[in-house]
CSV table of C-alpha atoms and ligand atoms in Angstrom, one decimal:
chain,number,residue,atom,x,y,z
A,5,MET,CA,102.8,201.8,-64.6
A,6,ALA,CA,103.0,204.2,-61.7
A,7,GLY,CA,99.7,204.8,-59.9
A,8,ALA,CA,98.0,201.8,-61.6
A,9,ARG,CA,95.1,200.4,-59.5
A,10,THR,CA,95.9,197.0,-58.1
A,11,SER,CA,94.0,194.8,-55.7
A,12,ARG,CA,97.2,192.9,-54.9
A,13,ILE,CA,98.0,194.5,-51.6
A,14,PRO,CA,100.6,192.5,-49.5
A,15,GLU,CA,99.8,192.2,-45.8
A,16,PHE,CA,96.7,194.3,-46.1
A,17,TYR,CA,95.3,192.5,-43.1
A,18,LYS,CA,98.2,193.7,-40.9
A,19,LYS,CA,97.6,197.3,-41.6
A,20,PRO,CA,95.7,199.5,-39.2
A,21,MET,CA,92.0,199.9,-40.1
A,22,GLU,CA,92.5,203.5,-40.9
A,23,GLU,CA,95.1,202.7,-43.5
A,24,ARG,CA,93.1,199.9,-45.0
A,25,ARG,CA,90.2,202.4,-45.4
A,26,ARG,CA,92.6,204.9,-47.0
A,27,ILE,CA,93.8,202.3,-49.5
A,28,VAL,CA,90.3,201.3,-50.4
A,29,ALA,CA,89.2,205.0,-50.7
A,30,GLU,CA,92.0,205.6,-53.0
A,31,PHE,CA,91.3,202.5,-55.1
A,32,ALA,CA,87.6,203.2,-55.5
A,33,GLY,CA,87.8,207.0,-55.5
A,34,LEU,CA,85.6,207.3,-52.4
A,35,THR,CA,84.6,210.8,-51.3
A,36,GLU,CA,85.4,212.1,-47.8
A,37,GLU,CA,81.7,211.7,-47.0
A,38,GLU,CA,81.6,208.1,-48.2
A,39,VAL,CA,84.6,207.3,-46.0
A,40,LYS,CA,83.0,208.9,-43.1
A,41,LEU,CA,79.8,206.9,-43.7
A,42,ILE,CA,81.5,203.5,-43.7
A,43,SER,CA,83.6,204.6,-40.7
A,44,ASN,CA,80.4,204.9,-38.6
A,45,PHE,CA,80.3,201.7,-36.5
A,46,GLY,CA,77.0,202.6,-34.8
A,47,ASN,CA,76.4,200.1,-32.0
A,48,LEU,CA,79.4,197.9,-32.8
A,49,ASP,CA,82.8,198.7,-31.1
A,50,PRO,CA,85.3,199.0,-34.0
A,51,GLU,CA,87.7,196.8,-32.0
A,52,VAL,CA,85.2,194.1,-31.6
A,53,ALA,CA,84.4,194.4,-35.4
A,54,ASP,CA,88.1,194.2,-36.2
A,55,ARG,CA,88.4,190.9,-34.2
A,56,MET,CA,85.2,189.4,-35.7
A,57,ILE,CA,86.5,189.1,-39.3
A,58,GLU,CA,89.5,190.1,-41.3
A,59,ASN,CA,90.3,193.3,-43.3
A,60,VAL,CA,87.6,195.3,-41.7
A,61,ILE,CA,87.2,198.9,-43.0
A,62,GLY,CA,83.9,199.9,-41.5
A,63,ALA,CA,80.4,198.7,-40.6
A,64,MET,CA,77.0,198.6,-42.1
A,65,SER,CA,73.8,199.0,-40.2
A,66,TYR,CA,70.5,197.2,-40.9
A,67,PRO,CA,67.2,198.0,-39.2
A,68,LEU,CA,66.5,196.0,-36.1
A,69,ALA,CA,62.7,195.6,-35.7
A,70,VAL,CA,60.5,193.4,-33.6
A,71,ALA,CA,57.6,191.2,-34.5
A,72,VAL,CA,54.9,191.3,-31.8
A,73,ASN,CA,52.0,189.1,-30.8
A,74,PHE,CA,53.9,185.8,-30.8
A,75,LEU,CA,52.5,183.2,-28.4
A,76,ILE,CA,54.6,180.0,-28.6
A,77,ASN,CA,54.1,177.0,-26.4
A,78,GLY,CA,52.0,179.2,-24.2
A,79,LYS,CA,54.7,181.8,-23.7
A,80,ASP,CA,54.7,185.4,-25.1
A,81,TYR,CA,57.6,186.5,-27.2
A,82,ILE,CA,58.7,189.8,-28.7
A,83,VAL,CA,60.8,188.7,-31.7
A,84,PRO,CA,63.8,190.7,-32.9
A,85,MET,CA,64.2,190.7,-36.6
A,86,VAL,CA,66.9,192.2,-38.8
A,87,ILE,CA,66.0,192.4,-42.5
A,88,GLU,CA,66.2,194.7,-45.5
A,89,GLU,CA,62.9,193.7,-47.0
A,90,PRO,CA,59.7,195.6,-46.2
A,91,SER,CA,56.5,193.8,-45.2
A,92,VAL,CA,58.2,190.9,-43.5
A,93,VAL,CA,58.0,192.1,-39.9
A,94,ALA,CA,54.4,193.5,-40.4
A,95,ALA,CA,53.3,190.2,-41.9
A,96,ALA,CA,54.9,188.1,-39.1
A,97,SER,CA,53.2,190.3,-36.4
A,98,ASN,CA,49.8,190.1,-38.2
A,99,ALA,CA,50.1,186.3,-38.6
A,100,ALA,CA,51.1,185.8,-35.0
A,101,ARG,CA,48.1,187.9,-33.9
A,102,LEU,CA,45.8,185.3,-35.6
A,103,MET,CA,47.7,182.4,-34.0
A,104,ARG,CA,47.2,183.2,-30.3
A,105,ARG,CA,44.2,180.9,-29.6
A,106,ASP,CA,44.7,177.7,-27.6
A,107,GLY,CA,48.1,178.6,-26.3
A,108,GLY,CA,49.4,179.8,-29.7
A,109,ILE,CA,51.9,178.1,-32.0
A,110,ARG,CA,53.3,174.8,-30.8
A,111,SER,CA,57.0,174.2,-31.4
A,112,ARG,CA,59.4,171.4,-30.4
A,113,ALA,CA,63.1,171.0,-31.0
A,114,THR,CA,64.6,167.6,-31.2
A,115,GLU,CA,67.9,166.8,-29.5
A,116,GLN,CA,70.7,169.2,-30.5
A,117,LEU,CA,72.7,166.7,-32.4
A,118,MET,CA,75.2,167.8,-35.0
A,119,ILE,CA,77.1,165.5,-37.4
A,120,GLY,CA,80.9,165.6,-37.9
A,121,GLN,CA,82.2,163.9,-41.0
A,122,ILE,CA,85.5,162.1,-41.6
A,123,GLN,CA,86.2,161.0,-45.1
A,124,VAL,CA,88.5,158.0,-45.3
A,125,VAL,CA,90.2,157.2,-48.5
A,126,LYS,CA,92.9,154.8,-49.8
A,127,LEU,CA,91.1,151.7,-48.3
A,128,LYS,CA,91.7,148.3,-49.8
A,129,ALA,CA,88.6,146.9,-48.1
A,130,PRO,CA,86.2,149.7,-47.3
A,131,TYR,CA,83.3,147.5,-45.9
A,132,TYR,CA,85.7,145.7,-43.6
A,133,ALA,CA,87.1,149.1,-42.5
A,134,MET,CA,83.5,150.3,-41.8
A,135,ALA,CA,82.9,147.3,-39.5
A,136,LEU,CA,86.2,148.0,-37.7
A,137,VAL,CA,85.2,151.6,-37.1
A,138,LEU,CA,81.8,150.5,-35.6
A,139,GLU,CA,83.6,147.9,-33.5
A,140,HIS,CA,85.7,150.7,-32.0
A,141,LYS,CA,82.8,153.1,-31.5
A,142,ASP,CA,83.2,153.5,-27.7
A,143,GLU,CA,86.9,154.3,-28.0
A,144,ILE,CA,86.2,156.9,-30.7
A,145,VAL,CA,83.5,158.6,-28.7
A,146,ARG,CA,85.7,158.6,-25.6
A,147,LEU,CA,88.6,160.2,-27.4
A,148,ALA,CA,86.2,162.8,-29.1
A,149,ASN,CA,85.0,163.9,-25.7
A,150,GLU,CA,88.5,164.4,-24.2
A,151,GLY,CA,89.1,168.1,-23.4
A,152,HIS,CA,85.4,169.1,-23.7
A,153,GLU,CA,84.7,169.1,-20.0
A,154,SER,CA,82.4,172.1,-20.1
A,155,LEU,CA,80.2,170.6,-22.9
A,156,LEU,CA,80.1,167.3,-20.9
A,157,LYS,CA,79.2,169.1,-17.8
A,158,ALA,CA,76.3,170.8,-19.6
A,159,GLY,CA,75.1,167.3,-20.5
A,160,GLY,CA,76.4,167.3,-24.1
A,161,GLY,CA,79.2,165.6,-25.9
A,162,ALA,CA,79.9,163.0,-28.6
A,163,ARG,CA,77.2,160.3,-28.5
A,164,ASP,CA,77.6,157.9,-31.3
A,165,VAL,CA,79.5,156.9,-34.4
A,166,GLU,CA,77.9,155.9,-37.7
A,167,ALA,CA,79.7,154.7,-40.9
A,168,ARG,CA,78.8,154.2,-44.6
A,169,VAL,CA,80.7,153.2,-47.7
A,170,VAL,CA,79.9,155.9,-50.3
A,171,GLU,CA,80.6,155.3,-54.0
A,172,GLY,CA,82.3,158.4,-55.5
A,173,PRO,CA,83.6,159.2,-58.9
A,174,ARG,CA,87.1,158.1,-57.7
A,175,GLY,CA,85.9,154.9,-56.2
A,176,PRO,CA,84.4,153.9,-52.9
A,177,MET,CA,85.3,155.8,-49.7
A,178,LEU,CA,84.4,155.3,-46.1
A,179,VAL,CA,82.4,158.1,-44.5
A,180,VAL,CA,82.4,158.2,-40.7
A,181,HIS,CA,79.8,160.3,-38.8
A,182,LEU,CA,80.4,161.5,-35.3
A,183,LEU,CA,77.1,162.5,-33.6
A,184,VAL,CA,77.6,165.2,-31.1
A,185,ASP,CA,75.1,166.7,-28.7
A,186,VAL,CA,76.2,170.3,-28.8
A,187,ARG,CA,73.6,171.6,-26.3
A,188,ASP,CA,73.4,175.4,-26.5
A,189,ALA,CA,76.2,176.1,-29.0
A,190,MET,CA,75.7,176.2,-32.8
A,191,GLY,CA,78.3,173.5,-32.5
A,192,ALA,CA,80.4,173.7,-35.7
A,193,ASN,CA,83.5,174.5,-33.7
A,194,VAL,CA,83.3,171.8,-31.2
A,195,VAL,CA,82.3,169.2,-33.9
A,196,ASN,CA,85.3,170.3,-36.1
A,197,SER,CA,87.7,170.0,-33.2
A,198,MET,CA,86.3,166.5,-32.3
A,199,VAL,CA,86.6,165.1,-35.8
A,200,GLU,CA,90.1,166.4,-36.2
A,201,ARG,CA,91.0,164.8,-32.9
A,202,VAL,CA,89.6,161.3,-33.7
A,203,ALA,CA,90.8,161.2,-37.3
A,204,PRO,CA,94.3,159.7,-36.5
A,205,LEU,CA,92.6,157.0,-34.4
A,206,ILE,CA,90.3,156.2,-37.4
A,207,GLU,CA,93.4,156.0,-39.6
A,208,ARG,CA,95.0,153.5,-37.2
A,209,ILE,CA,91.8,151.5,-37.1
A,210,THR,CA,91.2,151.4,-40.8
A,211,GLY,CA,94.7,151.7,-42.3
A,212,GLY,CA,93.3,154.4,-44.6
A,213,ARG,CA,93.8,158.1,-44.9
A,214,ALA,CA,91.4,160.5,-43.1
A,215,LEU,CA,91.1,163.4,-45.5
A,216,LEU,CA,88.3,165.8,-44.8
A,217,ARG,CA,87.3,166.3,-41.2
A,218,ILE,CA,84.4,168.8,-41.0
A,219,VAL,CA,80.9,169.3,-39.7
A,220,SER,CA,78.0,168.4,-42.0
A,221,ASN,CA,75.6,171.3,-42.5
A,222,LEU,CA,72.9,168.8,-43.3
A,223,ALA,CA,71.7,169.1,-39.7
A,224,ASP,CA,69.0,166.5,-40.0
A,225,ARG,CA,69.4,165.3,-36.4
A,226,ARG,CA,68.7,168.8,-35.1
A,227,LEU,CA,65.2,169.6,-36.2
A,228,VAL,CA,62.4,171.9,-35.1
A,229,ARG,CA,58.8,171.0,-35.6
A,230,SER,CA,56.2,173.8,-35.4
A,231,TRP,CA,52.4,173.5,-35.8
A,232,VAL,CA,49.4,175.7,-35.5
A,233,LYS,CA,45.7,175.9,-36.0
A,234,VAL,CA,44.2,179.1,-37.4
A,235,TYR,CA,40.5,179.2,-37.0
A,236,LYS,CA,38.6,179.7,-40.3
A,237,GLU,CA,37.0,183.0,-39.2
A,238,ASP,CA,40.5,184.4,-38.5
A,239,VAL,CA,41.8,183.2,-41.9
A,240,GLY,CA,38.9,185.0,-43.7
A,241,GLY,CA,36.5,182.1,-44.1
A,242,GLU,CA,36.6,178.6,-45.4
A,243,GLU,CA,37.1,179.7,-49.0
A,244,VAL,CA,40.4,181.4,-48.0
A,245,VAL,CA,41.3,178.2,-46.0
A,246,ASP,CA,40.8,176.2,-49.2
A,247,ALA,CA,42.8,178.7,-51.3
A,248,ILE,CA,45.7,178.5,-48.9
A,249,VAL,CA,45.7,174.7,-49.0
A,250,ASP,CA,45.6,175.0,-52.8
A,251,ALA,CA,48.5,177.4,-52.7
A,252,TRP,CA,50.5,174.9,-50.6
A,253,ALA,CA,49.5,172.0,-53.0
A,254,PHE,CA,51.1,174.1,-55.8
A,255,ALA,CA,54.4,174.2,-53.8
A,256,ALA,CA,54.1,170.4,-53.0
A,257,ALA,CA,53.8,169.6,-56.7
A,258,ASP,CA,56.2,172.1,-58.3
A,259,PRO,CA,59.8,172.8,-57.2
A,260,TYR,CA,59.7,176.2,-58.9
A,261,ARG,CA,57.0,177.2,-56.5
A,262,ALA,CA,58.4,175.2,-53.5
A,263,VAL,CA,61.6,177.3,-53.5
A,264,THR,CA,59.6,180.6,-53.3
A,265,HIS,CA,57.4,179.1,-50.7
A,266,ASN,CA,60.4,178.1,-48.6
A,267,LYS,CA,62.0,181.5,-49.3
A,268,GLY,CA,59.0,183.0,-47.5
A,269,ILE,CA,59.7,180.8,-44.5
A,270,MET,CA,63.3,181.8,-44.6
A,271,ASN,CA,62.3,185.5,-44.6
A,272,GLY,CA,61.2,185.0,-41.0
A,273,VAL,CA,63.8,182.5,-39.9
A,274,ILE,CA,66.8,184.4,-41.3
A,275,ALA,CA,65.6,187.8,-39.9
A,276,VAL,CA,65.7,186.3,-36.4
A,277,ALA,CA,69.0,184.6,-37.2
A,278,LEU,CA,70.5,187.9,-38.2
A,279,ALA,CA,69.2,189.7,-35.1
A,280,THR,CA,70.8,187.1,-32.9
A,281,ALA,CA,74.0,186.8,-35.0
A,282,GLN,CA,73.6,183.2,-36.0
A,283,ASP,CA,75.4,181.5,-38.9
A,284,HIS,CA,72.5,182.1,-41.2
A,285,ARG,CA,74.3,180.4,-44.2
A,286,ALA,CA,74.3,177.1,-42.1
A,287,ILE,CA,70.6,177.5,-41.5
A,288,GLU,CA,69.9,178.2,-45.2
A,289,ALA,CA,72.1,175.4,-46.5
A,290,ALA,CA,70.5,172.9,-44.1
A,291,ALA,CA,66.9,174.0,-44.9
A,292,HIS,CA,67.3,173.7,-48.7
A,293,ALA,CA,69.1,170.3,-48.5
A,294,TYR,CA,66.4,169.1,-46.1
A,295,ALA,CA,63.7,170.3,-48.5
A,296,ALA,CA,65.3,168.1,-51.2
A,297,ARG,CA,66.0,165.1,-49.0
A,298,ASP,CA,63.7,162.7,-50.9
A,299,GLY,CA,65.4,163.6,-54.2
A,300,ARG,CA,62.9,166.2,-55.1
A,301,TYR,CA,62.7,169.7,-53.6
A,302,LYS,CA,59.6,170.1,-51.5
A,303,PRO,CA,58.0,172.7,-49.2
A,304,LEU,CA,59.2,172.7,-45.6
A,305,SER,CA,55.6,173.1,-44.4
A,306,VAL,CA,52.3,171.5,-45.0
A,307,TRP,CA,48.9,173.3,-44.8
A,308,GLU,CA,45.7,171.3,-44.5
A,309,LYS,CA,42.0,171.9,-43.6
A,310,ASP,CA,40.9,170.0,-40.5
A,311,ALA,CA,37.5,168.4,-39.9
A,312,ASP,CA,36.0,171.7,-38.7
A,313,GLY,CA,37.2,173.6,-41.7
A,314,ASN,CA,40.0,175.3,-39.9
A,315,LEU,CA,43.5,175.8,-41.3
A,316,VAL,CA,46.2,173.7,-39.8
A,317,GLY,CA,49.9,174.0,-40.6
A,318,TYR,CA,53.0,172.0,-39.8
A,319,LEU,CA,56.6,172.9,-40.4
A,320,GLU,CA,59.7,170.7,-40.1
A,321,MET,CA,63.2,171.9,-40.7
A,322,PRO,CA,66.8,171.7,-39.4
A,323,MET,CA,67.6,174.6,-37.0
A,324,PRO,CA,71.3,174.7,-36.1
A,325,VAL,CA,71.4,177.7,-33.8
A,326,GLY,CA,73.3,178.6,-30.6
A,327,VAL,CA,73.0,180.9,-27.7
A,328,VAL,CA,76.5,180.4,-26.3
A,329,GLY,CA,79.8,181.0,-28.0
A,330,GLY,CA,80.1,182.5,-31.5
A,331,ALA,CA,79.0,185.9,-32.7
A,332,ALA,CA,75.7,185.5,-30.7
A,333,ARG,CA,77.9,186.2,-27.6
A,334,VAL,CA,80.3,188.7,-29.2
A,335,HIS,CA,78.0,191.1,-30.9
A,336,PRO,CA,76.5,193.4,-28.3
A,337,VAL,CA,73.2,193.9,-30.2
A,338,ALA,CA,72.8,190.1,-30.6
A,339,ARG,CA,73.1,189.8,-26.8
A,340,VAL,CA,70.3,192.4,-26.4
A,341,ALA,CA,68.2,190.7,-29.1
A,342,LEU,CA,68.5,187.4,-27.1
A,343,LYS,CA,67.5,189.3,-24.0
A,344,ILE,CA,64.4,190.7,-25.8
A,345,LEU,CA,63.6,187.2,-26.9
A,346,GLY,CA,64.2,185.8,-23.5
A,347,VAL,CA,65.3,182.4,-24.7
A,348,LYS,CA,67.2,180.2,-22.3
A,349,SER,CA,68.6,177.6,-24.7
A,350,ALA,CA,69.4,176.8,-28.3
A,351,ALA,CA,66.4,174.5,-28.4
A,352,GLU,CA,64.1,177.3,-27.3
A,353,LEU,CA,65.6,179.7,-29.9
A,354,ALA,CA,65.1,177.0,-32.5
A,355,GLU,CA,61.4,176.6,-31.4
A,356,VAL,CA,60.8,180.3,-31.7
A,357,MET,CA,62.5,180.4,-35.2
A,358,GLY,CA,60.4,177.5,-36.4
A,359,ALA,CA,57.2,179.3,-35.2
A,360,VAL,CA,58.3,182.5,-36.9
A,361,GLY,CA,58.9,180.6,-40.1
A,362,LEU,CA,55.5,179.0,-40.0
A,363,ALA,CA,53.8,182.3,-39.2
A,364,GLN,CA,55.7,184.1,-42.1
A,365,ASN,CA,54.7,181.3,-44.4
A,366,PHE,CA,51.0,181.6,-43.5
A,367,ALA,CA,51.1,185.4,-44.0
A,368,ALA,CA,52.6,185.0,-47.5
A,369,LEU,CA,50.2,182.3,-48.6
A,370,ARG,CA,47.2,184.2,-47.3
A,371,ALA,CA,48.2,187.3,-49.1
A,372,LEU,CA,49.0,185.4,-52.3
A,373,ALA,CA,45.8,183.4,-52.2
A,374,THR,CA,43.7,186.5,-51.7
A,375,GLU,CA,44.6,190.0,-52.8
A,376,GLY,CA,48.2,189.2,-53.9
A,377,ILE,CA,51.2,190.7,-52.1
A,378,GLN,CA,51.8,193.7,-54.4
A,379,ARG,CA,49.3,196.1,-52.8
A,380,GLY,CA,51.0,196.0,-49.3
A,381,HIS,CA,54.4,195.8,-51.0
A,382,MET,CA,53.7,198.8,-53.2
A,383,GLU,CA,53.0,201.1,-50.3
A,384,LEU,CA,56.2,200.1,-48.6
A,385,HIS,CA,58.1,200.3,-51.8
A,386,ALA,CA,56.7,203.7,-52.5
A,387,ARG,CA,57.8,204.8,-49.0
A,388,ASN,CA,61.4,203.7,-49.7
A,389,LEU,CA,61.4,205.5,-53.0
A,390,ALA,CA,60.0,208.7,-51.4
A,391,MET,CA,62.8,208.5,-48.7
A,392,MET,CA,65.4,207.9,-51.4
A,393,ALA,CA,64.1,210.9,-53.3
A,394,GLY,CA,64.8,213.0,-50.2
A,395,ALA,CA,61.4,213.2,-48.6
A,396,ARG,CA,61.2,213.3,-44.8
A,397,GLY,CA,58.4,213.6,-42.3
A,398,GLU,CA,54.9,214.4,-43.6
A,399,LEU,CA,56.2,214.8,-47.1
A,400,VAL,CA,56.9,211.0,-47.2
A,401,ASP,CA,53.2,210.3,-46.5
A,402,LYS,CA,52.1,212.8,-49.2
A,403,VAL,CA,54.4,211.4,-51.9
A,404,VAL,CA,53.4,207.8,-51.0
A,405,GLU,CA,49.7,208.6,-51.1
A,406,ILE,CA,49.9,210.2,-54.5
A,407,MET,CA,52.1,207.5,-56.1
A,408,VAL,CA,49.9,204.6,-54.8
A,409,ARG,CA,46.6,206.4,-55.7
A,410,GLU,CA,47.8,207.1,-59.2
A,411,GLY,CA,49.4,203.6,-59.5
A,412,LYS,CA,52.7,205.3,-60.6
A,413,VAL,CA,55.3,204.0,-58.1
A,414,SER,CA,58.8,204.9,-59.5
A,415,PHE,CA,61.9,206.7,-58.3
A,416,SER,CA,61.7,209.3,-61.0
A,417,TYR,CA,58.1,210.1,-60.1
A,418,ALA,CA,59.0,210.2,-56.4
A,419,GLN,CA,61.7,212.7,-57.2
A,420,GLU,CA,59.3,214.8,-59.3
A,421,LEU,CA,56.8,214.8,-56.5
A,422,VAL,CA,59.3,215.7,-53.8
A,423,LYS,CA,60.5,218.6,-55.9
A,424,LYS,CA,57.0,219.8,-56.7
A,425,LEU,CA,55.6,219.4,-53.1
A,426,SER,CA,58.7,220.9,-51.5
A,427,ALA,CA,58.4,223.9,-53.8
A,428,GLU,CA,54.7,224.3,-52.9
A,429,GLY,CA,55.6,224.0,-49.2
A,430,GLU,CA,58.3,226.7,-49.6
A,431,ALA,CA,55.9,228.9,-51.5
A,432,ASP,CA,53.2,228.5,-48.7
A,433,ARG,CA,55.7,229.3,-46.0
A,434,GLY,CA,57.1,232.2,-48.0
A,435,GLY,CA,53.7,233.6,-48.8
B,14,LIG,C1,58.8,187.4,-50.7
B,14,LIG,O1,59.9,187.8,-50.0
B,14,LIG,C2,58.3,186.0,-50.2
B,14,LIG,C3,57.1,185.4,-50.9
B,14,LIG,O2,57.4,185.3,-52.3
B,14,LIG,C4,56.9,184.0,-50.3
B,14,LIG,C5,55.9,183.2,-51.1
B,14,LIG,O3,55.7,183.4,-52.3
B,14,LIG,O4,55.3,182.3,-50.5
B,14,LIG,C6,55.9,186.2,-50.8
């Protein structure tokens, strides 16, 4: 049928961006204004955007904010965060302000080891094949490192080989792990190229077939540990300390709560990941798998009361991040964000992100264990609604004040108030 809408568009990726946009506009019936809106690349060069991913038709801006007050390992940080959710940045800054005593939050990253996996199938004797792989460990590591001079020069490179026989639904298979110190890169690329390189050697050694050759996102050899003491008077007294520990105990006992608890941690972690253009899906995937590593999903942090009645917290999670290569180097805003942060290495970035996650978690638990999070949220929510309803400047404050005072926070009421207050303003000016 002539003019029928179809999403089957041959060689869409080869068309100039302008044309891709026109096709989409036609398909979706976009107005000129809507096309103009998505064509605004803001602080990203359209050519850079077009090289970053495929089929680009525009760009989308998110607010870039900073959390202040962070003192981590005795060093001050202003932390860039990109996030769409209100309250997160304010909560992080507030929490960090209460965590500045005794040198602030402590944070230590482990070695920056990533794991590359090689799945070996069609083996007659998988255990014997495993032994042969381990016997040839040095040769495998040597081959993996060929062509990675700059990583070796930076002190990184493939370090070790591990192997397991895994029972699958289609019988046993051999799983070979290549352990790679990726230094300041996120590392997926270098690990993927290494496992692809050594796979034929592993086939020769085992006589099997190397099928998948890919990084593992369960980055459990690349952890960050962050810990902090918050003095009871800064928490709001020993009763609040107890309530926070009880709130943590809920997460420790119940996966339904643990997921939300960890989501609060990820609010901070992912906001920094976005600002610095990290692969945030990798961080998310690793975090949740790590939380469930014992077979039951658990909180990534622990909150306790120490002998003096103060609150002490500990967080441990994988943190696969990079400061060289990848989008962190390509996106100009990510480069500025890294400069604001002033981190020199992936390990330092991981340490900051762990600390932010811990602070964010504290802020959420304290709010939940005391007044609840809705009061603060409501005001910010009301502010968003007022803006969506067209309020600007002082009118926003007025609309928010009325909605919160009356406990009626809704879009329709915001619209009603904007209309009413604007009309009153007009009348005042007119008269
Ligand atoms: C909301 O984005 C995050 C919280 O739900 C986290 C938590 O419940 O701990 C407040």
